[in-house]
PDB file of C-alpha atoms in Angstrom:
ATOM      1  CA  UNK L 197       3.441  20.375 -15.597  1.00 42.00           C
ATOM      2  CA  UNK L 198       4.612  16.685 -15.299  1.00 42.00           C
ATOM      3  CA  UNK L 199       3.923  14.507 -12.180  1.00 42.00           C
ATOM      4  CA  UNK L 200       6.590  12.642 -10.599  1.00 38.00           C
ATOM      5  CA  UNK L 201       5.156  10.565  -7.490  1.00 38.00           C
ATOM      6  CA  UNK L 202       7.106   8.913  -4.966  1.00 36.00           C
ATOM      7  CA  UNK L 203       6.333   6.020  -2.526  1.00 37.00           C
ATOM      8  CA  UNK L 204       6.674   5.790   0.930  1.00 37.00           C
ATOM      9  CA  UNK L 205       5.515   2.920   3.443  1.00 40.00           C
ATOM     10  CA  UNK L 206       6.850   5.331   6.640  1.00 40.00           C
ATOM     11  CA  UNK L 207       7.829   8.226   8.486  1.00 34.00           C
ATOM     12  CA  UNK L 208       9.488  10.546   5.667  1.00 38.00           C
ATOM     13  CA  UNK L 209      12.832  12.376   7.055  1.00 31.00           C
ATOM     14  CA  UNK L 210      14.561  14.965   4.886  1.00 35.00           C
ATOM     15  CA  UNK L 211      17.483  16.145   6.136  1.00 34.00           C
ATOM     16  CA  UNK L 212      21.196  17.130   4.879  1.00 40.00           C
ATOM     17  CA  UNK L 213      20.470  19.468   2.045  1.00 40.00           C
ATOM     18  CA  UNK L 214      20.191  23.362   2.037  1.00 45.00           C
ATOM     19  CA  UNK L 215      17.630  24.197  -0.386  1.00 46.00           C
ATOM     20  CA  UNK L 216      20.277  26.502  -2.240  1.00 53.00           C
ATOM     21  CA  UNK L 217      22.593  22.876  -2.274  1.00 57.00           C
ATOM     22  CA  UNK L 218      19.942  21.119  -5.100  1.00 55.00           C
ATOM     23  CA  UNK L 219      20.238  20.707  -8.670  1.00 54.00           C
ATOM     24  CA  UNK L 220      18.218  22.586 -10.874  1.00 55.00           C
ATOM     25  CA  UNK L 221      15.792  20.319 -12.353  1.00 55.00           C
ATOM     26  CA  UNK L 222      15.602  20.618 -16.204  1.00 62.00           C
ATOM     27  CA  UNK L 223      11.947  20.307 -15.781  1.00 68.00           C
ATOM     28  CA  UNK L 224       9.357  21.406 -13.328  1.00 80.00           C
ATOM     29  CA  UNK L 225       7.525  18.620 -11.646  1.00 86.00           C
ATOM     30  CA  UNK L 226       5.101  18.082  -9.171  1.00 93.00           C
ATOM     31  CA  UNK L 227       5.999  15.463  -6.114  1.00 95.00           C
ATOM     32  CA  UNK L 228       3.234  13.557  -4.208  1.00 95.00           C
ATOM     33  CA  UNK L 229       3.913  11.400  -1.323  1.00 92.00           C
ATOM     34  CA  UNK L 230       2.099   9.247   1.431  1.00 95.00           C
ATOM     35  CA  UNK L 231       2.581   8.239   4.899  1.00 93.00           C
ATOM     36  CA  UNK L 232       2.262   8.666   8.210  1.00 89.00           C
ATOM     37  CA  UNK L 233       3.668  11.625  10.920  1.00 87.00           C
ATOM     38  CA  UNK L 234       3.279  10.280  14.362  1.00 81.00           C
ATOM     39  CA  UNK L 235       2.372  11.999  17.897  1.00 76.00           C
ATOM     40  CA  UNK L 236       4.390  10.543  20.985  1.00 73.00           C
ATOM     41  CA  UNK L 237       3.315  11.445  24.438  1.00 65.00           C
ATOM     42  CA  UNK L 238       5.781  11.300  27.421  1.00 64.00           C
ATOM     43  CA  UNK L 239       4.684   7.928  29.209  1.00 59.00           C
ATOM     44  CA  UNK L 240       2.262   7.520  27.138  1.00 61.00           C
ATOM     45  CA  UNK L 241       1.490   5.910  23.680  1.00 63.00           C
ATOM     46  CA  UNK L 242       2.421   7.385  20.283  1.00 70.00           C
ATOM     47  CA  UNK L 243      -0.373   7.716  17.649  1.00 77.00           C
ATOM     48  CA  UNK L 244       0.207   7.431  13.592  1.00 84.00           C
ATOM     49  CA  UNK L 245      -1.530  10.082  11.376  1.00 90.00           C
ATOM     50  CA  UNK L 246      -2.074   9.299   7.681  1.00 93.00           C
ATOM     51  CA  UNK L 247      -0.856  12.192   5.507  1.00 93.00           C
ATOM     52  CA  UNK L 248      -0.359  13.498   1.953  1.00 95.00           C
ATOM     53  CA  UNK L 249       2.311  15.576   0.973  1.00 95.00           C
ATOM     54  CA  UNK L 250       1.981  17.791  -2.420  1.00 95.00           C
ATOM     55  CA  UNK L 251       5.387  19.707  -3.276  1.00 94.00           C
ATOM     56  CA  UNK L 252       5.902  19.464   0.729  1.00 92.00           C
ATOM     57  CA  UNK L 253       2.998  21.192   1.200  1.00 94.00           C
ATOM     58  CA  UNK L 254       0.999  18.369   4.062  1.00 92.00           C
ATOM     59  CA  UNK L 255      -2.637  17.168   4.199  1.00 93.00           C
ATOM     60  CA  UNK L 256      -4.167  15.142   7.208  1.00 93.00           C
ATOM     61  CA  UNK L 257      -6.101  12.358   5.726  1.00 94.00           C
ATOM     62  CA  UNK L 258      -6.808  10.436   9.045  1.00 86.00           C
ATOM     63  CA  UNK L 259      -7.090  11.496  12.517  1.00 82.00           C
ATOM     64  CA  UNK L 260      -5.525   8.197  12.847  1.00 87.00           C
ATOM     65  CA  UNK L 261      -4.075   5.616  10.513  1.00 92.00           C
ATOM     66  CA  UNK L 262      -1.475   5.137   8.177  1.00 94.00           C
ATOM     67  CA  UNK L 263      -0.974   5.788   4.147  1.00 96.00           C
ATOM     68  CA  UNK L 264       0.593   3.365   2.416  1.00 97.00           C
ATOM     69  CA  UNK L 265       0.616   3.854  -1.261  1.00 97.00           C
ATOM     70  CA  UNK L 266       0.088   5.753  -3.620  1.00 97.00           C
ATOM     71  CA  UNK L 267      -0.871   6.186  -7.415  1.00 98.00           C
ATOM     72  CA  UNK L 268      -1.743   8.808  -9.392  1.00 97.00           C
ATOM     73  CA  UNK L 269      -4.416   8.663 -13.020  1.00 96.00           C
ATOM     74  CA  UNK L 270      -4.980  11.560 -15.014  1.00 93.00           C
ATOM     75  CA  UNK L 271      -4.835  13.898 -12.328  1.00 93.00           C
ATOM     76  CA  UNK L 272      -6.528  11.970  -9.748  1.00 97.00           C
ATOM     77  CA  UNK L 273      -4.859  11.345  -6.242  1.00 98.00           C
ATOM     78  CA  UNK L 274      -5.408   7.477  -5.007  1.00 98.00           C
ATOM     79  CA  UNK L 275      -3.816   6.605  -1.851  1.00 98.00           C
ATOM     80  CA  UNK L 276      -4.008   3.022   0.204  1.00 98.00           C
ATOM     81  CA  UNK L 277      -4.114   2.008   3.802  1.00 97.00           C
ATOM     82  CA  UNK L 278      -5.789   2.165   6.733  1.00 95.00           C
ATOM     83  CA  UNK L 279      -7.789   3.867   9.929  1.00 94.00           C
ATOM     84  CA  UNK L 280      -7.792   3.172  13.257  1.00 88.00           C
ATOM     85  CA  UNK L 281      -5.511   0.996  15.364  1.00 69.00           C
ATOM     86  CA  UNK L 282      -3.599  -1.576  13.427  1.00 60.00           C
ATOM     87  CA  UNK L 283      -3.352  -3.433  16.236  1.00 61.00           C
ATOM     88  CA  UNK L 284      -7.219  -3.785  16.880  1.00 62.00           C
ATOM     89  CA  UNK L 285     -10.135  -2.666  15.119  1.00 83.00           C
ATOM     90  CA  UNK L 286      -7.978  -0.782  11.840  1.00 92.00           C
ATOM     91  CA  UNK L 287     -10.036  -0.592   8.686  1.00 95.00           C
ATOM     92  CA  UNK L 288      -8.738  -1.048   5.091  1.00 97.00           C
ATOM     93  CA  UNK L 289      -9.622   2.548   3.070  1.00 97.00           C
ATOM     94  CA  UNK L 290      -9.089   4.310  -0.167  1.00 97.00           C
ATOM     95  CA  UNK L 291      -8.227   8.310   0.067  1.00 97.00           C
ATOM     96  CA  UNK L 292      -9.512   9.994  -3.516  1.00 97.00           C
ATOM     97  CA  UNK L 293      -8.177  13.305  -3.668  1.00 97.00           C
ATOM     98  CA  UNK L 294      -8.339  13.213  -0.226  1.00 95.00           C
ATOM     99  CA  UNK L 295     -11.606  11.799   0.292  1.00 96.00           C
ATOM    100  CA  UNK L 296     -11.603   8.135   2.138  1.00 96.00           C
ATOM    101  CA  UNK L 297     -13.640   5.325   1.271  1.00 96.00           C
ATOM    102  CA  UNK L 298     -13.868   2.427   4.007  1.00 96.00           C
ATOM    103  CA  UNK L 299     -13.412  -0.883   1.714  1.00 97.00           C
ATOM    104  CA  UNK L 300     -14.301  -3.150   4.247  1.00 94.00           C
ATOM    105  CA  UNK L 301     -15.790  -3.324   8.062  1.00 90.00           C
ATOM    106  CA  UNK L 302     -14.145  -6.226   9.160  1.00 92.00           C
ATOM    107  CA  UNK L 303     -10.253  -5.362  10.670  1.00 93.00           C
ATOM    108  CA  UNK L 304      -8.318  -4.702   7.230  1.00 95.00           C
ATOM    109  CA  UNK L 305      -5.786  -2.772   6.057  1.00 96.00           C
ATOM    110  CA  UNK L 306      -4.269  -1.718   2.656  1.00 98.00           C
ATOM    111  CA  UNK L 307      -0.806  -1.916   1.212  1.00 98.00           C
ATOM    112  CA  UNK L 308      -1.410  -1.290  -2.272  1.00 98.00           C
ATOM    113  CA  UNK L 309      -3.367   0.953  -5.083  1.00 98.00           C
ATOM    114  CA  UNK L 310      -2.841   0.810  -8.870  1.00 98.00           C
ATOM    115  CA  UNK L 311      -5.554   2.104 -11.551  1.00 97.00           C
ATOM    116  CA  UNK L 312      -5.487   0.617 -15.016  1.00 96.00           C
ATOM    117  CA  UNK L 313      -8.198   1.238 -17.749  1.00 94.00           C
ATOM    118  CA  UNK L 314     -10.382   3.743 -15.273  1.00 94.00           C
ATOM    119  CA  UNK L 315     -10.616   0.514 -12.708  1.00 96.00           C
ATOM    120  CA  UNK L 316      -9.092   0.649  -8.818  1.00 97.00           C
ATOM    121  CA  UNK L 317      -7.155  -2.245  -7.778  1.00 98.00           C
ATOM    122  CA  UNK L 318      -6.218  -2.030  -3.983  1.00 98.00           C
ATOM    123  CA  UNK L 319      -4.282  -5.267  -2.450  1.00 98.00           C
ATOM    124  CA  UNK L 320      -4.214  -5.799   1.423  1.00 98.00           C
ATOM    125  CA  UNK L 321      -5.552  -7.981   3.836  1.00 97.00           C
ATOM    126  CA  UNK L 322      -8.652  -8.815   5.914  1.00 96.00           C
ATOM    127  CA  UNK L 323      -9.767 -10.395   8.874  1.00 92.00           C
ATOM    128  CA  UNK L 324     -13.114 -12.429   8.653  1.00 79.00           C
ATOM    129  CA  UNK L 325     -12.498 -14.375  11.276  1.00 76.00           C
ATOM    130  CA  UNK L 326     -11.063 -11.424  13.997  1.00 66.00           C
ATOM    131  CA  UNK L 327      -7.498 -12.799  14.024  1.00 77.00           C
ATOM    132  CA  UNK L 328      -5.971 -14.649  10.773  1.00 88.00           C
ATOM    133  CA  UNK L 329      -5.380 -11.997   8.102  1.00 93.00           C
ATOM    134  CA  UNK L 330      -5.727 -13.461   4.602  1.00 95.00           C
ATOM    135  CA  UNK L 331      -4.379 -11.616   1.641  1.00 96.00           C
ATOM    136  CA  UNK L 332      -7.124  -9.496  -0.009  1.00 97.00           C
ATOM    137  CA  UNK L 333      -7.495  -7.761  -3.744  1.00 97.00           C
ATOM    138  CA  UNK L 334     -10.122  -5.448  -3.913  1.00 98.00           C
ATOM    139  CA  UNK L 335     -11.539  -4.526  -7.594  1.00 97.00           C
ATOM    140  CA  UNK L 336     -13.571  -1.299  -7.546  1.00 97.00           C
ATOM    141  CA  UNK L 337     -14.533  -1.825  -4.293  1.00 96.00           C
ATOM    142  CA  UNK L 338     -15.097  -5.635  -4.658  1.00 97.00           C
ATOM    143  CA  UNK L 339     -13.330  -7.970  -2.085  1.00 97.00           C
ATOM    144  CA  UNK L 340     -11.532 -10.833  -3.448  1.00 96.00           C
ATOM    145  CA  UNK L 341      -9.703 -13.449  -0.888  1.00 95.00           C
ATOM    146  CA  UNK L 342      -6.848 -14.590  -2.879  1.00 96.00           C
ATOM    147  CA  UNK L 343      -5.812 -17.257   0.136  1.00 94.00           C
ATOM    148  CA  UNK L 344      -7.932 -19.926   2.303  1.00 90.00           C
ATOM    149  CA  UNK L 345      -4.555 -19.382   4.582  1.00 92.00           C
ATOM    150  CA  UNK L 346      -2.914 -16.757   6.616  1.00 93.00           C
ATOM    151  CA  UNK L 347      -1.365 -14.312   4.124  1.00 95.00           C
ATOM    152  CA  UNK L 348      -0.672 -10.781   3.166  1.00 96.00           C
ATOM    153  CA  UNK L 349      -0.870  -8.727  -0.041  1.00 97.00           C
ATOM    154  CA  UNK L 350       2.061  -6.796   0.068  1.00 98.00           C
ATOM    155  CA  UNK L 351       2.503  -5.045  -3.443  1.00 98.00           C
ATOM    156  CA  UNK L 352       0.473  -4.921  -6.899  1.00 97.00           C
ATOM    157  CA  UNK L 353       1.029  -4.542 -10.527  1.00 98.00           C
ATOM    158  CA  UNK L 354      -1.628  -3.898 -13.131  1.00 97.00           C
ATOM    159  CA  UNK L 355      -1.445  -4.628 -17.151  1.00 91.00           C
ATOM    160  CA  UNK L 356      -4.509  -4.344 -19.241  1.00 85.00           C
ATOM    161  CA  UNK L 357      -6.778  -6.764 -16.887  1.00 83.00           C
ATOM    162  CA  UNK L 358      -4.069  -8.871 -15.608  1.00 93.00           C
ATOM    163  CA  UNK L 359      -3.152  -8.082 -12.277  1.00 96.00           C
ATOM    164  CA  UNK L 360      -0.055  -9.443 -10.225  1.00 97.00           C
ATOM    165  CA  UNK L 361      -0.517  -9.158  -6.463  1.00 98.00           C
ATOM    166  CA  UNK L 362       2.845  -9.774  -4.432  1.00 97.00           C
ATOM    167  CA  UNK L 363       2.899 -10.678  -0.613  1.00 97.00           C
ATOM    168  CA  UNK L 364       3.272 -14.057   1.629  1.00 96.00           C
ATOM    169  CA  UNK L 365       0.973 -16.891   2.363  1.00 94.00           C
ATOM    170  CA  UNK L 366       1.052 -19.523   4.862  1.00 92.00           C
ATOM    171  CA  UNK L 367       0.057 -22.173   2.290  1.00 82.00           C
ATOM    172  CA  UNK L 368       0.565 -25.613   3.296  1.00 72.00           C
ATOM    173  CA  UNK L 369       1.271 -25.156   7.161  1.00 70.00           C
ATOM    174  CA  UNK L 370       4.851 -23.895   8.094  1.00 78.00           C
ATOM    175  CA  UNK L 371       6.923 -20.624   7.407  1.00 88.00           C
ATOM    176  CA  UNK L 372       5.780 -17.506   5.393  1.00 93.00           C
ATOM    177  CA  UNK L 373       6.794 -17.886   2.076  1.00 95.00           C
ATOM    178  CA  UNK L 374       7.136 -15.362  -0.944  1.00 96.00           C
ATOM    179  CA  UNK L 375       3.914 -15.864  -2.857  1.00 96.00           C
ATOM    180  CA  UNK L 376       2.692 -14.524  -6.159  1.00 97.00           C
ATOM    181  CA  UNK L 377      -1.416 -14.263  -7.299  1.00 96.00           C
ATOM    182  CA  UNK L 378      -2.134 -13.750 -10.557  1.00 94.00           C
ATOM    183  CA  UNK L 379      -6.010 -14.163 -11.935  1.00 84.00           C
ATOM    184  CA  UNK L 380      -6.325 -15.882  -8.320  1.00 68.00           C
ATOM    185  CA  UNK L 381      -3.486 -18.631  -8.986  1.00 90.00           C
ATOM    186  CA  UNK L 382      -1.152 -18.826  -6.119  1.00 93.00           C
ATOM    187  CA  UNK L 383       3.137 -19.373  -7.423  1.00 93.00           C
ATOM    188  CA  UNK L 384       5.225 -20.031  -4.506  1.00 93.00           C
ATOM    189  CA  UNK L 385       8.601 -18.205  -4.953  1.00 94.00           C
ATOM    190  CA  UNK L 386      10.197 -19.917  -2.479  1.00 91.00           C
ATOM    191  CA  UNK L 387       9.922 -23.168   0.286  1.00 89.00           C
ATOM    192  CA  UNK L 388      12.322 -20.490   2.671  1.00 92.00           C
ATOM    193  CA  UNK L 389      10.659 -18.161   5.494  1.00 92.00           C
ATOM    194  CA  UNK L 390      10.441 -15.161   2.552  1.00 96.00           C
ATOM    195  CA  UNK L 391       7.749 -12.481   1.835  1.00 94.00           C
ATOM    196  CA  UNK L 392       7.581 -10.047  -1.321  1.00 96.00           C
ATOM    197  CA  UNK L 393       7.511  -6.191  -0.609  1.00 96.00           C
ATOM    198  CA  UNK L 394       7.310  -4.742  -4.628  1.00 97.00           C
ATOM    199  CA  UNK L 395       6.673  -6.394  -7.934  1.00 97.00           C
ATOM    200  CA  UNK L 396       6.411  -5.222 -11.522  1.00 97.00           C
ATOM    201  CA  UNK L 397       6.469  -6.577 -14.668  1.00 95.00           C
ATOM    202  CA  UNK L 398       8.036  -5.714 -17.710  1.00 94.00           C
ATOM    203  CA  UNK L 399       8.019  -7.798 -21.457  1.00 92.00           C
ATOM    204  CA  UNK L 400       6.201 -10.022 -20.023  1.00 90.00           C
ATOM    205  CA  UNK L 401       8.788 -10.972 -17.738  1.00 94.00           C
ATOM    206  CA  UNK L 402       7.728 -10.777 -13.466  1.00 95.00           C
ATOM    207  CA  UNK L 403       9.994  -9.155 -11.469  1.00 96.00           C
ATOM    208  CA  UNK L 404       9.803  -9.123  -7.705  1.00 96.00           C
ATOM    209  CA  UNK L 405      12.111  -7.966  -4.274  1.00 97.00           C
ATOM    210  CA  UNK L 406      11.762  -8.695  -1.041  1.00 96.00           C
ATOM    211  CA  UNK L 407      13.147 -10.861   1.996  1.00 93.00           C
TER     212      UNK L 407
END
């Protein structure tokens, strides 16, 4: 049975379509997705739930939090982003196959997960200091700080041991700008208020989208 995964950074509506109203597929496939359902509470606050989603069928991952990638190797489920209130005390974590991992204790979240070669990249952000976030690669568990600056790891790419992580950065005072690490080095994309939401690369050619 082949796997076909889809991404999702939000609440998931489906709507418009009778279940009689779809193509036939030509193949059977498996979907996976990730997010978040939320709770709201007449004058009160609403609370996000991260999920998992196999062929519609839903899993609760997090009695609060929200999933924010996902990526799956040889039949294992990996899926990025946080617990807790992103607001105050959230915590960057790891769901595999349902089963969280807490990648850091200081207020973190991740946007981000990619294997490649049997090794977990996860790309996100940190707080050491309790209010800047700086953008935030994490290698099997190992915390890198890919900015002295405010920043955010947005999106990641993987090839062989060169990894591409995609966010914004502060850098050099002034607006949030579109911002590129790879192996650590920091490219500006762009001296405009910008930040990067997906890359990939193909032929050795770097693409990238965002604002």
């Amino acid at each position: 049975m082949k796997n076909l995964v889809r991404f999702f950074t939000g609440l998931v509506l489906l709507a418009g379509c009778a279940e009689n109203d779809l193509p036939a597929p030509e193949d059977e496939y498996d979907i996976h997705f990730a997010g978040y359902k939320y709770e709201w509470v007449l004058l009160g606050p609403t609370f996000d739930f991260a999920h998992y989603w196999k062929n519609g069928k839903g899993k609760l991952l997090s009695g609060l939090g929200v999933a924010n990638s996902i990526f799956l190797d040889e039949g294992t489920v990996y899926i990025a982003g946080y617990t807790g209130d992103i607001l105050n005390e959230s915590k960057a974590v790891i769901w595999i196959n349902g089963t969280g991992v807490v990648l850091s204790d200081e207020i973190s979240g991740a946007n981000a997960v990619y294997i490649s070669n049997g090794i977990v990249y996860v790309a996100g952000w940190t707080r050491s200091d309790g209010y800047n976030s700086r953008a935030t690669l994490w290698i099997d568990g190992e915390k890198n700080i890919l900015s002295d600056s405010t920043s955010m790891a947005n999106a990641l790419y993987v090839s062989g041991d060169e990894y591409y992580v995609a966010g914004s950065d502060f850098y050099q005072g002034g607006l949030e700008k579109a911002t590129i690490w790879t192996k650590g080095e920091r490219t500006v994309l762009s001296p405009d208020y910008s930040w990067i939401t997906a890359i990939t690369v193909s032929g050795g050619v770097v693409y990238s989208a965002g604002t």
